[in-house]
Amino acid sequence: MDDFEDVFLSGTPKILIIDDVPANLKVLLAALSEEYDIIMATSGQQGLKLAASSKPDLILLDISMPGMDGHEVCRRLKSDPDLKEIPVVFSTALSDPANEAKGLMLGAVDFINKPLRIEVVKLRLRNIIDGQRLRKLIENKNQALERLTGLDPLTKLPNRTTLDEHLKVAVRQARRTRLPLAVLFIDLDGFKQVNDEHGHAAGDQLLINLSQRLQDCVRDGDTVARLGGDEFVVLINSLENETACLPLLDRMLVLLGLPVKYGESMLKVSASIGVRLVLSLQRSGQGDDVDVNEIIGQADEAMYSAKKAGKNQYAFFGQAPLEMIGNPMSSSEVSAGLRANEFELMYCPMADAQSGEIVALEALLRWRHGELGLVGPGVFLLGFDKHPLSVEVGRWVLQQALRQCAVWRAHGLELACNVNISAYHLAHPDFASELTTLLKDNPTLPSNSLMFDISEVDNPDPQSALFKNIEACRDLGVSLVLDDFGTGPSSLTFLRTLPISHVKLDVVLVKELERNPGVLPVIHKLVELLQVMNFKVIAEAVETGSLKATLAKIGCDHLQGYAIGPVLAADEVAAFLQRHTSAAH
């Protein structure tokens, strides 16, 4: 027996006796005081106060008392979250079975009939107390086992030990994939007040509910952990860029601020969140060791900055991405990055919704900026939609994607390749001839394995260069995918006008389906309409297994997103495909 068990099992049990007859109290005190610490009350009201202040191991309660009888006392005890686990034993001269049944329904564990037989009373009380203590001991052992196995006993989330291991893996993955990792340190604002006003049981229930909300925010493969108290840490892996976590942070603030119903009360807190972005490029001289304490400490430091700024908000450790967005880069900076070979392509796998087979890879442009880390085109091409720079960058993307796909094909990976083409680039007078040249330069790559993601354009002119270049793509065998379908006012007109073969549902629709299952019939009808019109339907941002199953069930043809696979560097594609194929079989 360890020290805890020895103290736990050998300590003197405490019994509260509530009886309005002094003679009964005197007899019980004389009989039980050698084995138990006895507390006595002569009324139900007094008994409730003593129960709350002394937290006895058992309550021996008389039923027939003036004012508040034993049944009412028991009802109030069992309705109090802090007292409801204390076993109650009724003592009564009433032998009516209905009376006994009422007491058991209220939560009593036993009845002792008067006149009291002391030896029977002693035996029954000892059995009840020993059983109660044994259950508590087993519960404590189970909690200790959960700690050893890496789980927080209250929320069943990973604990600090497990978090440290997950963080080490996540940082190494960020270095390997060259995709940023966000470490979020979350502290609840106003949690102590909830405990003080409503009790610790209410606080525990609040933590359980909010931990579930945090898990609902993240993807399979991310980590939500509880450090203790009202502190949580969340790891968000494989971000496309440093700003990709902003919508998630906004959603967390909203969900954590929603009230939680507890009995007749509504419990409400807010959250302060500190964000430590772990950038993807391993610094010179940096080894494989990961200082998890430093990373979590920096996220914690950012969290305190959020609290000092007024709470219910988030703050970043170091420079916030918002500062970068607020100051768009110049065309000369972007051109210099392109010339310095700082641009690279990463690839998002696309799967057949029914078979799960990977059928295509979408090329995604990234700039490995010397100061800002890995950033996406939404940051560095902001404001250049109709600038010659977008054509220059688009040419580079197309060239690199075709060359890489030709390399994969030479190694037996015969996948289609999706490339995003801006309307401005597609309308360039030389687009068709440049594409023809590129296809000739990569003769092992069939043109029908190439797909262009294009955005809709209002009222396309059949005589325009844009229209003619789209027709040229069709004639070359290149498939056209209409991106972000479902929110624009002219989508159906655009589909009827141009030779589109695939339609990609707008991310907003997919995210809304994840948040609100009630929109499922509408999206189902939309998919059916598109397929009647002979279009293949692609859904992106598919980040959970349940959403993947739902979209497959309503007939989507292809799926992209974290539930299919992470964004990959070119040299990781082959290994990913091998793992994916092995898992499928």
Coordinates of C-alpha atoms in Angstrom, one line a residue, residues 208-519:
I208 CA -15.7 19.9 -20.4
N209 CA -18.0 21.8 -22.7
L210 CA -15.4 24.3 -23.9
S211 CA -12.8 21.5 -24.5
Q212 CA -15.4 19.9 -26.8
R213 CA -15.9 23.2 -28.6
L214 CA -12.1 23.5 -29.1
Q215 CA -12.0 20.0 -30.6
D216 CA -14.9 20.9 -32.9
C217 CA -12.8 23.9 -34.2
V218 CA -9.8 21.9 -35.3
R219 CA -9.0 19.2 -37.9
D220 CA -8.2 15.5 -37.4
G221 CA -4.5 15.5 -36.8
D222 CA -4.4 18.8 -34.9
T223 CA -4.0 18.7 -31.1
V224 CA -6.1 20.2 -28.3
A225 CA -4.5 19.7 -24.9
R226 CA -5.3 20.8 -21.4
L227 CA -2.4 22.0 -19.2
G228 CA -4.5 22.2 -16.1
G229 CA -6.9 24.7 -14.5
D230 CA -8.4 26.8 -17.3
E231 CA -5.4 26.7 -19.6
F232 CA -5.4 24.9 -23.0
V233 CA -2.8 24.6 -25.8
V234 CA -3.8 23.9 -29.4
L235 CA -1.4 22.8 -32.2
I236 CA -2.5 23.6 -35.7
N237 CA -0.4 21.8 -38.3
S238 CA 0.4 22.4 -41.9
L239 CA -0.9 25.9 -42.4
E240 CA -0.8 27.2 -45.9
N241 CA 0.8 30.4 -44.7
E242 CA 1.1 32.5 -41.5
T243 CA -2.3 34.2 -42.0
A244 CA -4.3 30.9 -42.5
C245 CA -4.9 30.6 -38.8
L246 CA -6.8 33.9 -38.5
P247 CA -10.3 32.6 -39.3
L248 CA -9.8 29.8 -36.9
L249 CA -8.8 32.2 -34.1
D250 CA -11.9 34.3 -34.7
R251 CA -14.1 31.2 -34.6
M252 CA -12.5 30.1 -31.3
L253 CA -13.2 33.4 -29.7
V254 CA -16.8 33.2 -30.7
L255 CA -17.3 29.6 -29.6
L256 CA -15.5 30.0 -26.3
G257 CA -17.6 33.1 -25.5
L258 CA -20.9 31.3 -25.9
P259 CA -22.7 30.5 -22.6
V260 CA -22.9 27.0 -21.2
K261 CA -26.1 26.0 -19.4
Y262 CA -25.6 24.5 -16.0
G263 CA -28.8 23.7 -14.1
E264 CA -30.7 27.0 -13.9
S265 CA -27.6 29.0 -14.5
M266 CA -25.8 30.2 -17.7
L267 CA -22.0 30.1 -17.3
K268 CA -20.1 32.5 -19.5
V269 CA -16.4 33.3 -19.9
S270 CA -14.3 34.6 -22.7
A271 CA -10.8 33.7 -23.9
S272 CA -7.4 35.3 -24.3
I273 CA -5.2 33.5 -26.9
G274 CA -1.5 33.7 -27.5
V275 CA -0.1 32.5 -30.8
R276 CA 3.4 31.4 -31.5
L277 CA 4.0 30.7 -35.2
V278 CA 6.7 28.1 -35.8
L279 CA 8.0 28.9 -39.2
S280 CA 8.8 26.2 -41.5
L281 CA 12.5 26.8 -42.5
Q282 CA 15.0 25.4 -40.1
R283 CA 17.5 28.1 -39.2
S284 CA 21.2 27.7 -39.9
G285 CA 22.8 25.7 -37.1
Q286 CA 19.5 24.5 -35.7
G287 CA 19.5 20.9 -34.8
D288 CA 16.7 18.4 -34.4
D289 CA 16.1 19.1 -30.7
V290 CA 12.9 21.0 -30.0
D291 CA 12.6 23.2 -26.9
V292 CA 8.9 22.7 -26.3
N293 CA 9.1 24.7 -23.0
E294 CA 10.4 27.7 -25.0
I295 CA 7.7 27.5 -27.7
I296 CA 4.9 27.1 -25.2
G297 CA 6.4 29.8 -23.0
Q298 CA 6.4 32.2 -25.9
A299 CA 2.8 31.4 -26.7
D300 CA 2.0 32.0 -23.1
E301 CA 3.8 35.3 -23.2
A302 CA 1.6 36.3 -26.2
M303 CA -1.5 35.3 -24.3
Y304 CA -0.6 37.7 -21.5
S305 CA -0.3 40.4 -24.1
A306 CA -3.8 39.6 -25.2
K307 CA -5.0 39.9 -21.6
K308 CA -3.3 43.2 -21.1
A309 CA -4.8 44.5 -24.2
G310 CA -8.3 43.9 -22.8
K311 CA -8.9 40.1 -23.0
N312 CA -11.3 38.3 -25.3
Q313 CA -8.8 38.6 -28.2
Y314 CA -5.6 37.1 -29.6
A315 CA -2.0 38.3 -29.8
F316 CA 1.0 37.0 -31.7
F317 CA 4.4 36.4 -30.3
G318 CA 6.6 38.7 -32.4
Q319 CA 5.3 40.4 -35.5
A320 CA 1.7 39.8 -36.3
P321 CA 0.8 38.6 -39.8
L322 CA -1.8 41.4 -39.9
E323 CA 0.9 44.0 -40.1
M324 CA 2.2 42.3 -43.2
I325 CA -1.2 42.2 -44.8
G326 CA -1.7 45.9 -44.1
N327 CA 1.4 46.8 -46.1
P328 CA 1.3 45.2 -49.5
M329 CA 4.6 44.4 -51.2
S330 CA 5.8 46.4 -54.2
S331 CA 6.1 44.8 -57.6
S332 CA 9.9 45.2 -57.5
E333 CA 10.0 43.2 -54.3
V334 CA 8.0 40.4 -55.8
S335 CA 10.0 40.4 -59.0
A336 CA 13.2 40.3 -57.0
G337 CA 11.9 37.2 -55.1
L338 CA 11.0 35.5 -58.4
R339 CA 14.5 36.2 -59.9
A340 CA 16.2 35.0 -56.7
N341 CA 14.5 31.6 -57.0
E342 CA 12.6 32.1 -53.7
F343 CA 9.3 30.9 -55.2
E344 CA 8.3 27.3 -55.0
L345 CA 5.3 25.1 -55.7
M346 CA 3.6 22.8 -53.2
Y347 CA 0.9 20.2 -54.1
C348 CA -2.5 19.5 -52.7
P349 CA -3.8 15.9 -53.5
M350 CA -7.2 15.4 -54.9
A351 CA -9.0 12.0 -54.5
D352 CA -11.9 10.2 -56.2
A353 CA -14.7 10.6 -53.7
Q354 CA -15.9 7.0 -54.1
S355 CA -12.7 5.0 -54.4
G356 CA -10.4 7.2 -52.4
E357 CA -7.7 7.0 -55.1
I358 CA -5.5 10.1 -55.6
V359 CA -6.3 11.3 -59.1
A360 CA -4.7 14.8 -59.3
L361 CA -2.4 17.3 -57.6
E362 CA -3.1 21.0 -57.4
A363 CA -0.1 23.2 -57.7
L364 CA 0.0 25.9 -55.0
L365 CA 2.4 28.9 -55.2
R366 CA 4.5 29.9 -52.2
W367 CA 7.2 32.4 -51.6
R368 CA 9.9 31.5 -49.0
H369 CA 10.5 35.1 -47.9
G370 CA 13.7 35.8 -46.1
E371 CA 12.0 37.7 -43.3
L372 CA 8.4 36.6 -43.3
G373 CA 8.8 32.9 -43.9
L374 CA 6.5 31.0 -46.2
V375 CA 3.7 33.2 -47.6
G376 CA 1.0 32.5 -50.1
P377 CA 0.0 34.6 -53.2
G378 CA -2.9 36.1 -51.2
V379 CA -0.3 38.1 -49.4
F380 CA 2.4 39.0 -51.9
L381 CA 0.2 39.3 -55.1
L382 CA -2.4 41.4 -53.3
G383 CA -3.3 44.2 -55.6
F384 CA -1.6 42.8 -58.7
D385 CA -4.7 41.1 -60.2
K386 CA -4.4 43.1 -63.4
H387 CA -0.7 43.9 -63.4
P388 CA 1.9 42.4 -65.8
L389 CA 3.6 40.9 -62.8
S390 CA 0.7 38.4 -62.4
V391 CA 1.4 37.2 -65.9
E392 CA 5.1 36.8 -65.2
V393 CA 4.4 34.8 -62.0
G394 CA 1.7 32.8 -63.8
R395 CA 4.1 31.8 -66.5
W396 CA 6.6 30.6 -63.9
V397 CA 4.0 28.5 -62.1
L398 CA 2.8 26.9 -65.3
Q399 CA 6.4 26.1 -66.4
Q400 CA 7.4 24.6 -63.1
A401 CA 4.2 22.6 -62.6
L402 CA 4.4 21.0 -66.1
R403 CA 8.1 20.1 -65.6
Q404 CA 7.4 18.5 -62.2
C405 CA 4.5 16.5 -63.5
A406 CA 6.6 15.3 -66.4
V407 CA 9.2 14.1 -63.8
W408 CA 6.6 12.3 -61.8
R409 CA 5.2 10.6 -64.9
A410 CA 8.7 9.4 -65.8
H411 CA 8.7 7.6 -62.5
G412 CA 5.3 6.0 -63.0
L413 CA 3.1 8.6 -61.2
E414 CA 0.5 9.3 -63.8
L415 CA -1.6 12.0 -62.2
A416 CA -3.5 15.0 -63.5
C417 CA -2.1 18.4 -62.5
N418 CA -4.3 21.4 -61.6
V419 CA -2.9 24.9 -62.1
N420 CA -4.6 28.1 -61.1
I421 CA -4.7 30.6 -64.0
S422 CA -5.8 34.2 -63.4
A423 CA -8.3 35.7 -65.8
Y424 CA -5.7 38.4 -66.6
H425 CA -3.1 35.9 -67.6
L426 CA -5.6 33.8 -69.5
A427 CA -6.6 36.8 -71.5
H428 CA -3.0 37.6 -72.6
P429 CA -2.6 37.5 -76.4
D430 CA 0.3 35.1 -76.2
F431 CA -1.2 32.6 -73.8
A432 CA -2.3 30.0 -76.3
S433 CA 1.0 29.9 -78.2
E434 CA 3.0 29.8 -75.0
L435 CA 0.9 26.9 -73.7
T436 CA 1.4 25.0 -77.0
T437 CA 5.2 25.5 -76.7
L438 CA 5.2 24.3 -73.1
L439 CA 3.3 21.1 -74.0
K440 CA 5.8 20.4 -76.8
D441 CA 8.7 21.0 -74.4
N442 CA 7.2 18.3 -72.2
P443 CA 6.2 15.6 -74.7
T444 CA 5.7 12.8 -72.1
L445 CA 2.9 14.8 -70.4
P446 CA -0.4 14.4 -72.2
S447 CA -2.3 17.6 -72.5
N448 CA -5.5 15.9 -71.2
S449 CA -3.7 15.4 -67.8
L450 CA -3.6 19.2 -67.4
M451 CA -6.4 21.2 -65.7
F452 CA -6.7 24.9 -65.3
D453 CA -8.6 26.4 -62.3
I454 CA -10.2 29.6 -63.5
S455 CA -12.5 32.1 -61.8
E456 CA -15.8 33.2 -63.3
V457 CA -15.9 36.4 -65.3
D458 CA -19.0 38.5 -65.7
N459 CA -20.4 38.4 -69.3
P460 CA -17.4 37.0 -71.2
D461 CA -17.2 38.4 -74.7
P462 CA -17.1 35.6 -77.4
Q463 CA -14.7 37.8 -79.4
S464 CA -12.3 38.5 -76.5
A465 CA -8.8 37.0 -76.2
L466 CA -10.0 35.4 -72.9
F467 CA -12.8 33.5 -74.7
K468 CA -10.5 32.5 -77.6
N469 CA -7.7 31.3 -75.3
I470 CA -10.2 29.2 -73.3
E471 CA -11.4 27.6 -76.6
A472 CA -7.7 27.0 -77.5
C473 CA -7.2 25.1 -74.2
R474 CA -10.2 22.9 -75.0
D475 CA -8.8 22.2 -78.4
L476 CA -5.4 21.3 -76.9
G477 CA -7.2 18.8 -74.6
V478 CA -6.7 20.8 -71.4
S479 CA -9.6 20.6 -69.0
L480 CA -11.1 23.7 -67.4
V481 CA -12.3 23.9 -63.8
L482 CA -14.6 26.7 -62.7
D483 CA -13.3 27.6 -59.2
D484 CA -15.4 29.0 -56.3
F485 CA -18.7 28.0 -57.8
G486 CA -22.0 28.7 -55.9
T487 CA -21.7 32.2 -54.6
G488 CA -21.4 34.4 -57.7
P489 CA -24.4 35.8 -59.4
S490 CA -23.5 34.7 -63.0
S491 CA -22.1 31.2 -62.4
L492 CA -24.8 29.3 -64.4
T493 CA -24.5 31.8 -67.3
F494 CA -20.7 31.3 -67.2
L495 CA -21.0 27.6 -67.3
R496 CA -23.3 27.6 -70.3
T497 CA -21.1 30.0 -72.2
L498 CA -17.7 28.4 -71.8
P499 CA -16.3 24.8 -72.3
I500 CA -16.0 24.0 -68.6
S501 CA -15.7 20.3 -67.6
H502 CA -15.3 20.5 -63.9
V503 CA -16.9 22.7 -61.2
K504 CA -15.3 23.3 -57.8
L505 CA -17.7 24.2 -55.0
D506 CA -17.0 27.4 -53.2
V507 CA -15.2 26.9 -49.9
V508 CA -17.9 28.9 -48.2
L509 CA -20.5 26.2 -49.1
V510 CA -18.3 23.4 -47.8
K511 CA -17.6 25.2 -44.6
E512 CA -21.2 26.0 -44.1
L513 CA -22.1 22.3 -44.5
E514 CA -19.6 21.5 -41.8
R515 CA -21.1 24.1 -39.4
N516 CA -24.7 23.7 -40.3
P517 CA -25.9 20.2 -41.5
G518 CA -29.3 21.8 -42.3
V519 CA -27.9 23.1 -45.6

